[in-house]
Amino acid sequence: MVPKLFNIWRRGLHTTSARLQVIRGATPTKRICIVGAGPAGFYAAQLILKQLDDCVVDVMEKLPVPFGLVRFGVAPDHPEVKNVINTFTKTAEHPRLRYFGNLSLGTDVSLQELRDRYHAVLLTYGADQDRELELENEQQGNVISARKFVAWYNGLPGAENLAPDLSGRDVTIVGQGNVAVDVARMLLSPLDALKTTDTTEYALEALSRSQVERVHLVGRRGPLQAAFTIKELREMLKLPNVDTRWRTDDFSGIDNQLEKLQRPRKRLTELMLKSLKEQGRSSGSKQFLPIFLRAPKAISSGEMEFSVTELQQEAAVATSSTERLPSHLILRSIGYKSSCVDGGINFDTQRGRVHNIEGRVVKDDATGKVDTGLYVAGWLGTGPTGVIVTTMGGAFAVAKHICDDITANVVDTSSAKPGYDADGKRVVTWDGWRRINDFESEAGKAKGKPREKVVNIQDMLRIAGV
Ligand code: FAD
Ligand code: NAP
């Protein structure tokens, strides 16, 4: 009985007015704004709310819906990874947190406005662009980024019309990170295995007509530098009806280096060698073809040309030899990229991240002086690498700096700050997100899927009731 009543009371707090009462009751109030509702934003909020009991945290998210790449990046056939959403939801339902969905830094609100309205601002808006190869013809229709392809099957608003051409036999993926492997698996998985995931309906429909049989996964360096990890490779090797074929030459001399390797790299290499040894024993109608020591050189219709490379101190150096691969569709998977969304951000365009020292944003590059009260965490601060656990560790560390700086009065909290005023703006509250969530779960139930994502922003706003 008591837990039930407690839940009803907690749920009551989710209404904006009840939350505001709690917030107003806590004086003096330290106001912290977090920009971006992905893993970095939620983990930072979690720690700040735990450590500072007289603060209010406002989370601003560009999209009406939260969770960043957990919703729009993580592969649909990895539902267990998405369980972090439960932790984020608990944080979001904390009485001293307010969620403002559909509010974009740089478009709807400026950094200066946030700095005027909060004691501290933490930027965690991630990396939503992609790196380019800078080759001629890269903009032609059959070359798309893995980022866009991932966004397409995961239902990111605006990606639904991508229409990747799956009518050819050969797909070439450039890059050998885990994103590349995710994309290869989505292309080669039996449709039935995807039908019970939250893959968008339009992507399932397109994949059902796919003629793709061979996926080349091309890396510019060797097997010892492959960026994918063992769990992801093992999954590929177990895919039904898919035959993995390695090139024996790529592994010449690798055996001798095994003993020198760190344990995770050693285990990954052993798995590749085992799979190489066993290849040909089974067969499938589709093929997964990892290829090493090939650097992108040119793109032409239906083909991609690569330079054969040699390793010099682990760097790929192009030789004069080349190889062409049939490539009906080319997916560039060489990393995501952050962007500067507001002129007030000291953005390092070279490295694609905000200038910072351990999460404290640097004001003056020459002196390294930090901009008091402005912080960055997640991929926006580190660059676009690292799994959720890595992002969590980094976000906790930056959040701790925020708490320490506030406690030590490095950040001045002596005068009251008003926080954001959403008056008249079409902002999605956490209650609004819960309505979208319920709608999606219900729509998914009918199809045996965990959810059917709403992909249109106007539909999201309508369902959220704004
Ligand atoms: P994000 O998750 O990108 O969150 C940033 C948030 O900021 C987004 O919600 C975005 O909409 C919002 N935003 C953007 N611009 C603005 C703006 N102007 N104003 C307000 N808000 C804004 N890790 C794993 O552990 N397991 C996996 O299986 C896994 N799969 C992955 C698959 C893919 C395709 C990718 C790309 C990554 C994957 N990762 C995985 C890594 C993981 O997703 C990242 O470590 C993590 O999401 C980074 O968190 P973040 O908060 O920095 O960025
Ligand atoms: P990544 O791991 O950094 O891999 C990028 C790949 O692109 C590397 O193979 C890299 O090769 C290659 N590359 C970069 N520039 C290139 C160029 N100019 N020409 C040719 N190749 C180039 O990045 P990611 O795959 O985007 O993944 C990002 C992060 O998300 C990673 O930490 C990843 O582990 C994580 N993630 C995890 C999962 C999971 O856990 N299942 C799934 C997806 C993503 P070089 O090494 O030679 O530079």
mmCIF file of N, CA, C and O in Angstrom, residues 131-180:
data_model
loop_
_atom_site.group_PDB
_atom_site.id
_atom_site.type_symbol
_atom_site.label_atom_id
_atom_site.label_comp_id
_atom_site.label_asym_id
_atom_site.label_seq_id
_atom_site.Cartn_x
_atom_site.Cartn_y
_atom_site.Cartn_z
ATOM 1 N N ARG A 131 32.158 13.037 -40.456
ATOM 2 C CA ARG A 131 33.433 13.357 -41.104
ATOM 3 C C ARG A 131 33.362 12.905 -42.559
ATOM 4 O O ARG A 131 32.648 11.966 -42.902
ATOM 5 N N GLU A 132 34.132 13.613 -43.397
ATOM 6 C CA GLU A 132 34.089 13.271 -44.825
ATOM 7 C C GLU A 132 35.445 12.788 -45.302
ATOM 8 O O GLU A 132 36.477 13.093 -44.714
ATOM 9 N N LEU A 133 35.424 12.045 -46.406
ATOM 10 C CA LEU A 133 36.669 11.522 -46.970
ATOM 11 C C LEU A 133 37.389 12.583 -47.804
ATOM 12 O O LEU A 133 38.578 12.486 -48.056
ATOM 13 N N GLU A 134 36.626 13.558 -48.235
ATOM 14 C CA GLU A 134 37.130 14.622 -49.111
ATOM 15 C C GLU A 134 37.639 14.072 -50.441
ATOM 16 O O GLU A 134 38.735 14.392 -50.912
ATOM 17 N N LEU A 135 36.832 13.203 -51.021
ATOM 18 C CA LEU A 135 37.117 12.659 -52.352
ATOM 19 C C LEU A 135 36.119 13.246 -53.343
ATOM 20 O O LEU A 135 34.982 13.578 -52.961
ATOM 21 N N GLU A 136 36.563 13.329 -54.584
ATOM 22 C CA GLU A 136 35.646 13.767 -55.634
ATOM 23 C C GLU A 136 34.485 12.762 -55.714
ATOM 24 O O GLU A 136 34.691 11.571 -55.433
ATOM 25 N N ASN A 137 33.345 13.204 -56.096
ATOM 26 C CA ASN A 137 32.137 12.361 -56.233
ATOM 27 C C ASN A 137 31.548 11.877 -54.907
ATOM 28 O O ASN A 137 30.637 11.052 -54.892
ATOM 29 N N GLU A 138 32.108 12.393 -53.805
ATOM 30 C CA GLU A 138 31.600 11.918 -52.508
ATOM 31 C C GLU A 138 30.144 12.331 -52.282
ATOM 32 O O GLU A 138 29.428 11.701 -51.495
ATOM 33 N N GLN A 139 29.724 13.396 -52.997
ATOM 34 C CA GLN A 139 28.348 13.867 -52.798
ATOM 35 C C GLN A 139 27.368 13.133 -53.713
ATOM 36 O O GLN A 139 26.176 13.427 -53.699
ATOM 37 N N GLN A 140 27.858 12.198 -54.535
ATOM 38 C CA GLN A 140 26.916 11.537 -55.446
ATOM 39 C C GLN A 140 25.962 10.615 -54.676
ATOM 40 O O GLN A 140 26.249 10.194 -53.555
ATOM 41 N N GLY A 141 24.841 10.328 -55.323
ATOM 42 C CA GLY A 141 23.719 9.695 -54.643
ATOM 43 C C GLY A 141 24.006 8.365 -53.974
ATOM 44 O O GLY A 141 23.379 8.032 -52.971
ATOM 45 N N ASN A 142 24.954 7.583 -54.496
ATOM 46 C CA ASN A 142 25.164 6.251 -53.901
ATOM 47 C C ASN A 142 26.184 6.271 -52.757
ATOM 48 O O ASN A 142 26.574 5.226 -52.243
ATOM 49 N N VAL A 143 26.629 7.471 -52.357
ATOM 50 C CA VAL A 143 27.547 7.571 -51.210
ATOM 51 C C VAL A 143 26.796 8.242 -50.067
ATOM 52 O O VAL A 143 26.384 9.400 -50.179
ATOM 53 N N ILE A 144 26.603 7.511 -48.983
ATOM 54 C CA ILE A 144 25.935 8.150 -47.839
ATOM 55 C C ILE A 144 26.726 7.843 -46.574
ATOM 56 O O ILE A 144 27.510 6.892 -46.537
ATOM 57 N N SER A 145 26.535 8.675 -45.594
ATOM 58 C CA SER A 145 27.283 8.421 -44.352
ATOM 59 C C SER A 145 26.557 7.355 -43.543
ATOM 60 O O SER A 145 25.322 7.250 -43.579
ATOM 61 N N ALA A 146 27.361 6.604 -42.794
ATOM 62 C CA ALA A 146 26.770 5.605 -41.891
ATOM 63 C C ALA A 146 25.869 6.326 -40.891
ATOM 64 O O ALA A 146 24.828 5.806 -40.498
ATOM 65 N N ARG A 147 26.278 7.544 -40.513
ATOM 66 C CA ARG A 147 25.459 8.301 -39.548
ATOM 67 C C ARG A 147 24.033 8.478 -40.077
ATOM 68 O O ARG A 147 23.062 8.250 -39.360
ATOM 69 N N LYS A 148 23.917 8.835 -41.364
ATOM 70 C CA LYS A 148 22.571 9.039 -41.923
ATOM 71 C C LYS A 148 21.822 7.712 -42.022
ATOM 72 O O LYS A 148 20.613 7.649 -41.795
ATOM 73 N N PHE A 149 22.555 6.654 -42.392
ATOM 74 C CA PHE A 149 21.916 5.342 -42.529
ATOM 75 C C PHE A 149 21.380 4.870 -41.163
ATOM 76 O O PHE A 149 20.251 4.388 -41.046
ATOM 77 N N VAL A 150 22.218 5.059 -40.125
ATOM 78 C CA VAL A 150 21.811 4.689 -38.758
ATOM 79 C C VAL A 150 20.583 5.511 -38.354
ATOM 80 O O VAL A 150 19.617 4.990 -37.799
ATOM 81 N N ALA A 151 20.648 6.826 -38.662
ATOM 82 C CA ALA A 151 19.528 7.715 -38.311
ATOM 83 C C ALA A 151 18.255 7.264 -39.023
ATOM 84 O O ALA A 151 17.160 7.319 -38.461
ATOM 85 N N TRP A 152 18.434 6.768 -40.241
ATOM 86 C CA TRP A 152 17.284 6.312 -41.045
ATOM 87 C C TRP A 152 16.614 5.092 -40.403
ATOM 88 O O TRP A 152 15.406 5.105 -40.146
ATOM 89 N N TYR A 153 17.411 4.051 -40.089
ATOM 90 C CA TYR A 153 16.728 2.864 -39.549
ATOM 91 C C TYR A 153 16.248 3.100 -38.118
ATOM 92 O O TYR A 153 15.367 2.420 -37.639
ATOM 93 N N ASN A 154 16.849 4.125 -37.433
ATOM 94 C CA ASN A 154 16.451 4.394 -36.052
ATOM 95 C C ASN A 154 15.392 5.490 -35.914
ATOM 96 O O ASN A 154 15.015 5.838 -34.800
ATOM 97 N N GLY A 155 14.958 6.068 -37.039
ATOM 98 C CA GLY A 155 13.836 7.012 -36.969
ATOM 99 C C GLY A 155 14.158 8.409 -36.482
ATOM 100 O O GLY A 155 13.298 9.067 -35.885
ATOM 101 N N LEU A 156 15.370 8.901 -36.737
ATOM 102 C CA LEU A 156 15.666 10.297 -36.390
ATOM 103 C C LEU A 156 14.839 11.209 -37.287
ATOM 104 O O LEU A 156 14.853 11.043 -38.511
ATOM 105 N N PRO A 157 14.114 12.174 -36.698
ATOM 106 C CA PRO A 157 13.319 13.055 -37.553
ATOM 107 C C PRO A 157 14.183 13.691 -38.640
ATOM 108 O O PRO A 157 15.292 14.161 -38.376
ATOM 109 N N GLY A 158 13.687 13.664 -39.857
ATOM 110 C CA GLY A 158 14.428 14.253 -40.981
ATOM 111 C C GLY A 158 15.196 13.210 -41.768
ATOM 112 O O GLY A 158 15.622 13.460 -42.898
ATOM 113 N N ALA A 159 15.383 11.998 -41.226
ATOM 114 C CA ALA A 159 16.173 10.980 -41.932
ATOM 115 C C ALA A 159 15.273 9.988 -42.667
ATOM 116 O O ALA A 159 15.752 9.132 -43.415
ATOM 117 N N GLU A 160 13.951 10.130 -42.487
ATOM 118 C CA GLU A 160 13.037 9.111 -43.012
ATOM 119 C C GLU A 160 13.009 9.052 -44.544
ATOM 120 O O GLU A 160 12.644 8.035 -45.119
ATOM 121 N N ASN A 161 13.421 10.140 -45.195
ATOM 122 C CA ASN A 161 13.375 10.134 -46.670
ATOM 123 C C ASN A 161 14.718 9.801 -47.312
ATOM 124 O O ASN A 161 14.919 10.058 -48.493
ATOM 125 N N LEU A 162 15.642 9.220 -46.568
ATOM 126 C CA LEU A 162 16.994 8.947 -47.089
ATOM 127 C C LEU A 162 16.956 8.031 -48.323
ATOM 128 O O LEU A 162 17.729 8.205 -49.266
ATOM 129 N N ALA A 163 16.090 7.054 -48.314
ATOM 130 C CA ALA A 163 15.935 6.098 -49.424
ATOM 131 C C ALA A 163 17.268 5.516 -49.911
ATOM 132 O O ALA A 163 17.641 5.690 -51.071
ATOM 133 N N PRO A 164 18.000 4.809 -49.033
ATOM 134 C CA PRO A 164 19.252 4.203 -49.486
ATOM 135 C C PRO A 164 18.969 3.183 -50.579
ATOM 136 O O PRO A 164 17.982 2.442 -50.493
ATOM 137 N N ASP A 165 19.817 3.169 -51.601
ATOM 138 C CA ASP A 165 19.582 2.271 -52.730
ATOM 139 C C ASP A 165 20.131 0.877 -52.397
ATOM 140 O O ASP A 165 21.334 0.642 -52.417
ATOM 141 N N LEU A 166 19.230 -0.041 -52.071
ATOM 142 C CA LEU A 166 19.632 -1.394 -51.676
ATOM 143 C C LEU A 166 19.396 -2.379 -52.816
ATOM 144 O O LEU A 166 19.265 -3.587 -52.589
ATOM 145 N N SER A 167 19.363 -1.856 -54.043
ATOM 146 C CA SER A 167 19.003 -2.723 -55.173
ATOM 147 C C SER A 167 20.211 -3.440 -55.788
ATOM 148 O O SER A 167 20.057 -4.240 -56.696
ATOM 149 N N GLY A 168 21.434 -3.140 -55.275
ATOM 150 C CA GLY A 168 22.627 -3.790 -55.834
ATOM 151 C C GLY A 168 23.160 -4.878 -54.913
ATOM 152 O O GLY A 168 22.802 -4.940 -53.738
ATOM 153 N N ARG A 169 24.070 -5.705 -55.474
ATOM 154 C CA ARG A 169 24.585 -6.833 -54.697
ATOM 155 C C ARG A 169 25.663 -6.409 -53.691
ATOM 156 O O ARG A 169 25.772 -6.964 -52.605
ATOM 157 N N ASP A 170 26.487 -5.394 -54.068
ATOM 158 C CA ASP A 170 27.658 -5.061 -53.250
ATOM 159 C C ASP A 170 27.535 -3.728 -52.536
ATOM 160 O O ASP A 170 27.268 -2.698 -53.152
ATOM 161 N N VAL A 171 27.790 -3.775 -51.217
ATOM 162 C CA VAL A 171 27.877 -2.542 -50.436
ATOM 163 C C VAL A 171 29.302 -2.449 -49.883
ATOM 164 O O VAL A 171 29.855 -3.445 -49.418
ATOM 165 N N THR A 172 29.894 -1.255 -49.981
ATOM 166 C CA THR A 172 31.213 -1.057 -49.375
ATOM 167 C C THR A 172 31.071 -0.105 -48.205
ATOM 168 O O THR A 172 30.533 0.997 -48.358
ATOM 169 N N ILE A 173 31.540 -0.557 -47.049
ATOM 170 C CA ILE A 173 31.551 0.324 -45.880
ATOM 171 C C ILE A 173 32.996 0.753 -45.651
ATOM 172 O O ILE A 173 33.894 -0.098 -45.539
ATOM 173 N N VAL A 174 33.230 2.051 -45.626
ATOM 174 C CA VAL A 174 34.588 2.549 -45.399
ATOM 175 C C VAL A 174 34.741 2.834 -43.910
ATOM 176 O O VAL A 174 33.986 3.622 -43.344
ATOM 177 N N GLY A 175 35.731 2.191 -43.275
ATOM 178 C CA GLY A 175 35.921 2.324 -41.832
ATOM 179 C C GLY A 175 35.568 1.010 -41.163
ATOM 180 O O GLY A 175 34.743 0.234 -41.676
ATOM 181 N N GLN A 176 36.239 0.755 -40.055
ATOM 182 C CA GLN A 176 36.037 -0.541 -39.384
ATOM 183 C C GLN A 176 35.745 -0.388 -37.900
ATOM 184 O O GLN A 176 36.167 -1.190 -37.082
ATOM 185 N N GLY A 177 35.015 0.688 -37.550
ATOM 186 C CA GLY A 177 34.626 0.857 -36.147
ATOM 187 C C GLY A 177 33.346 0.079 -35.856
ATOM 188 O O GLY A 177 32.794 -0.612 -36.729
ATOM 189 N N ASN A 178 32.853 0.214 -34.637
ATOM 190 C CA ASN A 178 31.630 -0.508 -34.272
ATOM 191 C C ASN A 178 30.398 0.030 -34.990
ATOM 192 O O ASN A 178 29.429 -0.697 -35.192
ATOM 193 N N VAL A 179 30.438 1.304 -35.401
ATOM 194 C CA VAL A 179 29.308 1.816 -36.188
ATOM 195 C C VAL A 179 29.269 1.069 -37.525
ATOM 196 O O VAL A 179 28.202 0.628 -37.976
ATOM 197 N N ALA A 180 30.429 0.897 -38.140
ATOM 198 C CA ALA A 180 30.500 0.176 -39.415
ATOM 199 C C ALA A 180 29.949 -1.247 -39.255
ATOM 200 O O ALA A 180 29.198 -1.740 -40.108
#
